[in-house]
Structure formats: structure tokens, C-alpha cells
Amino acid sequence: MTPMISITPVEAFNDNYHWLIHDGTYAAVVDPGDPKPVQRAVEKAGLKLVAILITHHHWDHTGGIKALKAQYGCEVFGPLNNAIEGIDNHCVEGTRLTLPGLNLTLEVMEVPGHTKDHIAYFAAQTDKYKNLLFCGDTVFSGGCGRLFEGTAAQMWQSIQKIMALPDDTLLFPAHEYTLSNIQFALAVEPNNQSLQKYNDQAKALRNKLLPTLPAVLATEKAINPFMRADDPDVVKTAETRAEAVNLSAAQVFAVIRHWKDTF
Ligand SMILES: [Zn+2]
């Protein structure tokens, strides 16, 4: 029998998770900004680090490439951006990659918005794992990434691409921002009962210092205002705020994204 794949969060900096994907022998890590906690986790579990997956160029996602590659000789996958040093395999929309040793096949999605180079890695369900998406700083539980380089229209399109994945897809974002995102989401949709319930669950997890992630796509569709830009309540809030009518979903998305920047 082939071993099951586990995914565990390696905590780094204030609120980053460097997701460690492993089968008990081989491992890959997503967006290792800090090499030290990754080294500790790999040594402790006796794993062979065979791959690094990079979603975008920000330092808190790439800072560990050099040290980890030097130590483990692992293969580095990342976006088509020459500004990121150490990438062996540049990935674009539709690139399929199989991680050495792990036998995990991933398909790359281009999801610009937070940065222009942002990509996500999707693994379709097998007998070893569920539908998985490593989405970096594109979507968080209850929120989405800030628009540093892309436009709101681009980000809305990227989020719709993610929303088209199977509802049971597990989302693995790179930050624990859930509680603060929920505060904003409640300002957008004070009457959303699924959101209120999710708030209670997330608070209970954080009280025990447990991660609120991974997030389930179906749940995010019910509670994340950035996936709900066509929901009548969200539209109404955005139209009131923008003093406008007949906003498109992309425009609603832009209004609430802009609001979140100063919330
Ligand atoms: Zn980022």
C-alpha cells in the first residue's frame, strides 16, 4: 500500500505557515520564507526534503530557498519570474509537475492579483490525499491578499478560478489571518449566520493556539466576502459604501477590497 500524504503547518515569523507535505519519508515545503523552522521540522521527523514550491516573489515566501537548497539539494518550483533566485523549474498555467519521491502530481494555476507572478498548486484527489490547493497569498480563510501589483479585476478573476475547483478542496493559504479577516467579513455581512458560526469555531481553535487552516472551499464560499461579490447582501453593502447602483461583481469586489485596506 502506498503511504498517505500528510500536510502539516510549519509556523514561521508572526503568522506564516510553511506547509510541509510528506509521506513519512519524502517531503516538500511550500513558500519557505524562513529556513530554520523547516530544517527543524524535517530533522525531527527524519524526512528527506525533495522539493520547494514557491507561489510568488515576496521575501517571506522565498527567503529560505538558498539555505534549504544548499543543505538538501532539493528541486525548486516557482513562477516565471527571474527575480526569484534559485528556481529550477519555472511553472505557468497548466504546468503539471510530479514531486520526486512523493509521487504527488500538482497542476499550476496562474492567479495574479496580490502580485503579478502569483501561482497556486492544485492536486486532484487520489486514494492518498484529498483535493488540495496551495494558494499562497491569493485567498486566506475569510479574506484575500492585498493588491500589491495586480488589479481588482485580475484578483476577482483569480478567485473565481479557485471557486471553480471542487467544493471539498482544502485550501492551504500562507498566513493565519482568519480572526481579523472574520472581523472585516462581519462588517460586510453582519447577518451572515454561517459566518457567525465560523467565527465561534475559529476563535475556539485560536484559543488553543491551533491553526484555523486548511480551509474548505465550500465553507469559504459561504463566509468569505471576497468570494461573495455577487451575493445580494454583499452587493448592497458595497453599493451603499460606494454610493452607487448596479455594480458588477468585479466592481463590488473592488469596493470591498479597497475598504479592507483601511479597515
Ligand atoms: Zn505576499
mmCIF file of C-alpha atoms and ligand atoms in Angstrom:
data_model
loop_
_atom_site.group_PDB
_atom_site.id
_atom_site.type_symbol
_atom_site.label_atom_id
_atom_site.label_comp_id
_atom_site.label_asym_id
_atom_site.label_seq_id
_atom_site.Cartn_x
_atom_site.Cartn_y
_atom_site.Cartn_z
ATOM 1 C CA MET A 1 0.000 0.000 0.000
ATOM 2 C CA THR A 2 1.288 3.454 -0.855
ATOM 3 C CA PRO A 3 1.627 5.709 2.188
ATOM 4 C CA MET A 4 -0.875 8.508 2.800
ATOM 5 C CA ILE A 5 0.268 12.060 2.350
ATOM 6 C CA SER A 6 0.137 14.379 5.372
ATOM 7 C CA ILE A 7 0.292 18.144 5.324
ATOM 8 C CA THR A 8 1.482 19.919 8.444
ATOM 9 C CA PRO A 9 1.961 23.623 9.134
ATOM 10 C CA VAL A 10 5.453 24.817 9.983
ATOM 11 C CA GLU A 11 4.965 28.087 11.840
ATOM 12 C CA ALA A 12 7.299 30.938 10.908
ATOM 13 C CA PHE A 13 7.640 34.680 11.570
ATOM 14 C CA ASN A 14 4.492 36.139 13.183
ATOM 15 C CA ASP A 15 1.745 34.405 11.261
ATOM 16 C CA ASN A 16 3.193 32.469 8.294
ATOM 17 C CA TYR A 17 2.674 28.786 7.658
ATOM 18 C CA HIS A 18 5.253 26.989 5.521
ATOM 19 C CA TRP A 19 3.188 23.908 4.586
ATOM 20 C CA LEU A 20 5.159 20.682 4.803
ATOM 21 C CA ILE A 21 3.826 17.926 2.524
ATOM 22 C CA HIS A 22 5.169 14.492 3.377
ATOM 23 C CA ASP A 23 4.581 10.743 3.308
ATOM 24 C CA GLY A 24 6.752 9.840 6.276
ATOM 25 C CA THR A 25 9.878 9.591 4.089
ATOM 26 C CA TYR A 26 9.924 12.343 1.475
ATOM 27 C CA ALA A 27 8.825 15.935 1.933
ATOM 28 C CA ALA A 28 8.162 19.130 0.023
ATOM 29 C CA VAL A 29 7.655 22.564 1.512
ATOM 30 C CA VAL A 30 5.574 25.456 0.219
ATOM 31 C CA ASP A 31 6.887 29.043 0.424
ATOM 32 C CA PRO A 32 9.670 28.620 2.993
ATOM 33 C CA GLY A 33 10.423 32.219 3.951
ATOM 34 C CA ASP A 34 12.434 31.123 6.971
ATOM 35 C CA PRO A 35 14.633 28.016 6.564
ATOM 36 C CA LYS A 36 15.188 27.358 10.285
ATOM 37 C CA PRO A 37 11.768 26.042 11.370
ATOM 38 C CA VAL A 38 11.639 23.958 8.176
ATOM 39 C CA GLN A 39 15.038 22.419 8.955
ATOM 40 C CA ARG A 40 13.879 21.650 12.495
ATOM 41 C CA ALA A 41 10.628 20.016 11.300
ATOM 42 C CA VAL A 42 12.396 17.963 8.622
ATOM 43 C CA GLU A 43 15.135 16.766 11.015
ATOM 44 C CA LYS A 44 12.679 15.970 13.793
ATOM 45 C CA ALA A 45 10.536 13.771 11.539
ATOM 46 C CA GLY A 46 13.544 12.256 9.741
ATOM 47 C CA LEU A 47 12.329 13.350 6.299
ATOM 48 C CA LYS A 48 14.156 13.888 3.005
ATOM 49 C CA LEU A 49 13.284 17.342 1.668
ATOM 50 C CA VAL A 50 12.998 16.803 -2.081
ATOM 51 C CA ALA A 51 11.123 19.876 -3.319
ATOM 52 C CA ILE A 52 10.271 23.503 -2.659
ATOM 53 C CA LEU A 53 7.153 25.072 -4.159
ATOM 54 C CA ILE A 54 7.084 28.866 -4.469
ATOM 55 C CA THR A 55 3.858 30.791 -5.096
ATOM 56 C CA HIS A 56 5.214 34.334 -5.537
ATOM 57 C CA HIS A 57 8.264 36.512 -5.063
ATOM 58 C CA HIS A 58 7.695 38.062 -1.604
ATOM 59 C CA TRP A 59 10.600 37.561 0.829
ATOM 60 C CA ASP A 60 8.505 35.829 3.499
ATOM 61 C CA HIS A 61 7.823 33.080 0.928
ATOM 62 C CA THR A 62 11.259 32.817 -0.702
ATOM 63 C CA GLY A 63 13.843 33.691 1.990
ATOM 64 C CA GLY A 64 14.627 30.045 2.771
ATOM 65 C CA ILE A 65 15.283 28.802 -0.776
ATOM 66 C CA LYS A 66 19.045 29.292 -0.735
ATOM 67 C CA ALA A 67 19.753 27.648 2.617
ATOM 68 C CA LEU A 68 17.379 24.708 2.107
ATOM 69 C CA LYS A 69 18.631 24.035 -1.417
ATOM 70 C CA ALA A 70 22.255 24.126 -0.216
ATOM 71 C CA GLN A 71 21.514 21.734 2.624
ATOM 72 C CA TYR A 72 19.163 19.240 0.951
ATOM 73 C CA GLY A 73 19.781 19.685 -2.797
ATOM 74 C CA CYS A 74 16.024 19.859 -3.317
ATOM 75 C CA GLU A 75 14.366 20.846 -6.585
ATOM 76 C CA VAL A 76 12.713 24.287 -6.625
ATOM 77 C CA PHE A 77 9.488 25.014 -8.497
ATOM 78 C CA GLY A 78 8.124 28.527 -8.881
ATOM 79 C CA PRO A 79 6.591 31.152 -11.123
ATOM 80 C CA LEU A 80 8.124 32.510 -14.296
ATOM 81 C CA ASN A 81 9.923 35.358 -12.551
ATOM 82 C CA ASN A 82 13.684 35.657 -12.927
ATOM 83 C CA ALA A 83 13.816 37.992 -9.935
ATOM 84 C CA ILE A 84 13.431 34.926 -7.669
ATOM 85 C CA GLU A 85 16.819 33.281 -7.259
ATOM 86 C CA GLY A 86 17.180 29.517 -7.133
ATOM 87 C CA ILE A 87 14.152 28.329 -9.144
ATOM 88 C CA ASP A 88 14.955 25.221 -11.219
ATOM 89 C CA ASN A 89 11.543 24.775 -12.831
ATOM 90 C CA HIS A 90 9.504 27.767 -13.937
ATOM 91 C CA CYS A 91 5.792 26.966 -13.966
ATOM 92 C CA VAL A 92 2.941 28.530 -15.947
ATOM 93 C CA GLU A 93 -0.811 27.912 -16.215
ATOM 94 C CA GLY A 94 -1.404 24.211 -16.761
ATOM 95 C CA THR A 95 2.131 23.051 -15.911
ATOM 96 C CA ARG A 96 1.899 19.581 -14.369
ATOM 97 C CA LEU A 97 4.632 18.545 -12.037
ATOM 98 C CA THR A 98 5.284 15.369 -10.113
ATOM 99 C CA LEU A 99 7.265 15.815 -6.945
ATOM 100 C CA PRO A 100 10.214 13.433 -6.835
ATOM 101 C CA GLY A 101 9.811 10.650 -4.288
ATOM 102 C CA LEU A 102 6.411 11.828 -3.076
ATOM 103 C CA ASN A 103 4.554 10.790 -6.215
ATOM 104 C CA LEU A 104 2.283 13.809 -5.800
ATOM 105 C CA THR A 105 1.083 15.384 -9.033
ATOM 106 C CA LEU A 106 0.286 19.077 -8.988
ATOM 107 C CA GLU A 107 -1.226 21.336 -11.598
ATOM 108 C CA VAL A 108 -0.282 25.005 -11.700
ATOM 109 C CA MET A 109 -2.860 27.786 -11.848
ATOM 110 C CA GLU A 110 -1.884 31.379 -12.575
ATOM 111 C CA VAL A 111 -3.689 33.578 -10.023
ATOM 112 C CA PRO A 112 -2.385 37.165 -10.387
ATOM 113 C CA GLY A 113 -3.644 39.966 -8.164
ATOM 114 C CA HIS A 114 -1.634 40.017 -4.926
ATOM 115 C CA THR A 115 1.445 40.004 -7.193
ATOM 116 C CA LYS A 116 1.661 39.655 -10.961
ATOM 117 C CA ASP A 117 3.675 36.438 -10.738
ATOM 118 C CA HIS A 118 1.395 34.619 -8.269
ATOM 119 C CA ILE A 119 0.670 30.946 -8.957
ATOM 120 C CA ALA A 120 -1.157 28.235 -6.972
ATOM 121 C CA TYR A 121 -0.653 24.465 -6.941
ATOM 122 C CA PHE A 122 -3.646 22.123 -7.193
ATOM 123 C CA ALA A 123 -3.591 18.382 -6.501
ATOM 124 C CA ALA A 124 -6.664 16.425 -7.596
ATOM 125 C CA GLN A 125 -7.922 13.815 -5.146
ATOM 126 C CA THR A 126 -6.413 10.327 -5.188
ATOM 127 C CA ASP A 127 -6.547 7.419 -2.729
ATOM 128 C CA LYS A 128 -3.596 9.082 -0.939
ATOM 129 C CA TYR A 129 -4.998 12.583 -0.453
ATOM 130 C CA LYS A 130 -7.995 14.902 -0.948
ATOM 131 C CA ASN A 131 -8.297 17.810 -3.396
ATOM 132 C CA LEU A 132 -5.624 20.266 -2.282
ATOM 133 C CA LEU A 133 -4.775 23.826 -3.237
ATOM 134 C CA PHE A 134 -1.657 25.650 -2.079
ATOM 135 C CA CYS A 135 -2.758 29.201 -2.707
ATOM 136 C CA GLY A 136 -0.072 31.394 -1.073
ATOM 137 C CA ASP A 137 -1.388 34.918 -0.526
ATOM 138 C CA THR A 138 -4.271 34.754 -3.017
ATOM 139 C CA VAL A 139 -7.050 33.657 -0.674
ATOM 140 C CA PHE A 140 -6.973 33.367 3.091
ATOM 141 C CA SER A 141 -9.708 31.997 5.269
ATOM 142 C CA GLY A 142 -12.276 34.798 5.340
ATOM 143 C CA GLY A 143 -10.165 37.094 3.184
ATOM 144 C CA CYS A 144 -7.835 37.564 0.251
ATOM 145 C CA GLY A 145 -4.410 39.021 -0.441
ATOM 146 C CA ARG A 146 -3.763 42.719 -0.735
ATOM 147 C CA LEU A 147 -3.433 44.065 -4.276
ATOM 148 C CA PHE A 148 0.256 44.989 -4.385
ATOM 149 C CA GLU A 149 0.755 44.597 -8.131
ATOM 150 C CA GLY A 150 -2.418 43.410 -9.834
ATOM 151 C CA THR A 151 -5.831 44.986 -10.312
ATOM 152 C CA ALA A 152 -9.076 44.163 -8.511
ATOM 153 C CA ALA A 153 -10.477 42.766 -11.769
ATOM 154 C CA GLN A 154 -7.488 40.418 -12.070
ATOM 155 C CA MET A 155 -7.836 39.252 -8.469
ATOM 156 C CA TRP A 156 -11.581 38.683 -8.840
ATOM 157 C CA GLN A 157 -10.878 36.552 -11.897
ATOM 158 C CA SER A 158 -8.219 34.578 -9.994
ATOM 159 C CA ILE A 159 -10.596 33.992 -7.086
ATOM 160 C CA GLN A 160 -13.314 32.812 -9.477
ATOM 161 C CA LYS A 161 -10.831 30.305 -10.898
ATOM 162 C CA ILE A 162 -10.295 28.957 -7.388
ATOM 163 C CA MET A 163 -14.055 28.906 -6.770
ATOM 164 C CA ALA A 164 -14.468 26.670 -9.834
ATOM 165 C CA LEU A 165 -12.471 23.886 -8.112
ATOM 166 C CA PRO A 166 -14.386 21.064 -6.366
ATOM 167 C CA ASP A 167 -16.260 22.292 -3.263
ATOM 168 C CA ASP A 168 -14.402 19.887 -0.971
ATOM 169 C CA THR A 169 -10.988 21.298 -1.963
ATOM 170 C CA LEU A 170 -8.793 22.044 1.034
ATOM 171 C CA LEU A 171 -7.168 25.464 0.788
ATOM 172 C CA PHE A 172 -3.718 25.971 2.290
ATOM 173 C CA PRO A 173 -3.007 29.722 2.472
ATOM 174 C CA ALA A 174 0.316 31.031 3.742
ATOM 175 C CA HIS A 175 -0.951 33.103 6.680
ATOM 176 C CA GLU A 176 -3.062 32.747 9.819
ATOM 177 C CA TYR A 177 -5.207 35.848 9.297
ATOM 178 C CA THR A 178 -8.559 34.207 9.930
ATOM 179 C CA LEU A 179 -9.770 36.035 13.066
ATOM 180 C CA SER A 180 -9.005 39.521 11.758
ATOM 181 C CA ASN A 181 -10.492 38.610 8.376
ATOM 182 C CA ILE A 182 -13.680 37.486 10.102
ATOM 183 C CA GLN A 183 -13.961 40.856 11.860
ATOM 184 C CA PHE A 184 -13.986 42.546 8.475
ATOM 185 C CA ALA A 185 -16.320 39.926 6.968
ATOM 186 C CA LEU A 186 -18.800 40.600 9.807
ATOM 187 C CA ALA A 187 -18.702 44.309 8.951
ATOM 188 C CA VAL A 188 -19.607 43.420 5.358
ATOM 189 C CA GLU A 189 -22.254 40.830 6.295
ATOM 190 C CA PRO A 190 -23.418 41.282 9.900
ATOM 191 C CA ASN A 191 -26.363 38.921 9.340
ATOM 192 C CA ASN A 192 -24.482 36.000 7.777
ATOM 193 C CA GLN A 193 -25.234 33.100 10.149
ATOM 194 C CA SER A 194 -22.646 30.770 8.618
ATOM 195 C CA LEU A 195 -20.060 33.465 9.251
ATOM 196 C CA GLN A 196 -21.138 33.904 12.879
ATOM 197 C CA LYS A 197 -20.850 30.166 13.444
ATOM 198 C CA TYR A 198 -17.469 30.060 11.706
ATOM 199 C CA ASN A 199 -16.284 32.905 13.940
ATOM 200 C CA ASP A 200 -17.057 30.795 17.036
ATOM 201 C CA GLN A 201 -15.212 27.787 15.598
ATOM 202 C CA ALA A 202 -12.167 29.838 14.587
ATOM 203 C CA LYS A 203 -11.975 31.548 17.989
ATOM 204 C CA ALA A 204 -12.110 28.177 19.757
ATOM 205 C CA LEU A 205 -9.206 26.904 17.620
ATOM 206 C CA ARG A 206 -7.084 30.021 18.148
ATOM 207 C CA ASN A 207 -7.752 29.921 21.910
ATOM 208 C CA LYS A 208 -5.988 26.555 21.847
ATOM 209 C CA LEU A 209 -3.271 28.036 19.566
ATOM 210 C CA LEU A 210 -4.359 25.658 16.797
ATOM 211 C CA PRO A 211 -4.357 26.666 13.116
ATOM 212 C CA THR A 212 -7.718 27.530 11.576
ATOM 213 C CA LEU A 213 -6.377 26.085 8.313
ATOM 214 C CA PRO A 214 -6.711 24.361 5.941
ATOM 215 C CA ALA A 215 -9.978 25.986 4.903
ATOM 216 C CA VAL A 216 -12.661 24.125 2.955
ATOM 217 C CA LEU A 217 -13.680 25.802 -0.293
ATOM 218 C CA ALA A 218 -17.423 25.245 0.309
ATOM 219 C CA THR A 219 -17.159 26.977 3.694
ATOM 220 C CA GLU A 220 -15.210 29.887 2.220
ATOM 221 C CA LYS A 221 -17.931 30.344 -0.401
ATOM 222 C CA ALA A 222 -20.391 30.783 2.489
ATOM 223 C CA ILE A 223 -18.309 33.104 4.676
ATOM 224 C CA ASN A 224 -15.542 34.834 2.699
ATOM 225 C CA PRO A 225 -16.799 38.208 1.395
ATOM 226 C CA PHE A 226 -14.174 38.114 -1.364
ATOM 227 C CA MET A 227 -15.848 35.014 -2.791
ATOM 228 C CA ARG A 228 -19.305 36.581 -2.359
ATOM 229 C CA ALA A 229 -19.120 39.666 -4.591
ATOM 230 C CA ASP A 230 -22.332 38.527 -6.307
ATOM 231 C CA ASP A 231 -24.261 37.848 -3.087
ATOM 232 C CA PRO A 232 -27.193 40.295 -2.706
ATOM 233 C CA ASP A 233 -26.199 41.348 0.857
ATOM 234 C CA VAL A 234 -22.574 41.946 -0.126
ATOM 235 C CA VAL A 235 -23.665 43.858 -3.238
ATOM 236 C CA LYS A 236 -25.962 46.028 -1.109
ATOM 237 C CA THR A 237 -23.203 46.825 1.404
ATOM 238 C CA ALA A 238 -20.767 47.719 -1.396
ATOM 239 C CA GLU A 239 -23.325 49.873 -3.209
ATOM 240 C CA THR A 240 -24.164 51.762 -0.024
ATOM 241 C CA ARG A 241 -20.484 52.300 0.683
ATOM 242 C CA ALA A 242 -19.661 53.411 -2.865
ATOM 243 C CA GLU A 243 -22.899 55.412 -3.198
ATOM 244 C CA ALA A 244 -23.506 53.642 -6.490
ATOM 245 C CA VAL A 245 -26.034 51.262 -8.028
ATOM 246 C CA ASN A 246 -25.929 48.312 -10.425
ATOM 247 C CA LEU A 247 -22.323 47.440 -9.603
ATOM 248 C CA SER A 248 -20.926 44.350 -11.327
ATOM 249 C CA ALA A 249 -19.440 41.593 -9.184
ATOM 250 C CA ALA A 250 -15.947 42.779 -10.180
ATOM 251 C CA GLN A 251 -16.844 46.305 -9.052
ATOM 252 C CA VAL A 252 -18.295 45.021 -5.773
ATOM 253 C CA PHE A 253 -15.090 43.069 -5.237
ATOM 254 C CA ALA A 254 -13.034 46.234 -5.868
ATOM 255 C CA VAL A 255 -15.105 48.265 -3.371
ATOM 256 C CA ILE A 256 -14.759 45.766 -0.529
ATOM 257 C CA ARG A 257 -11.065 45.093 -1.266
ATOM 258 C CA HIS A 258 -10.415 48.842 -1.104
ATOM 259 C CA TRP A 259 -12.424 49.105 2.146
ATOM 260 C CA LYS A 260 -10.429 46.260 3.719
ATOM 261 C CA ASP A 261 -7.167 48.158 3.075
ATOM 262 C CA THR A 262 -8.126 50.760 5.662
ATOM 263 C CA PHE A 263 -10.346 48.652 7.966
HETATM 264 ZN ZN ZN B 1 2.832 38.037 -0.472
#
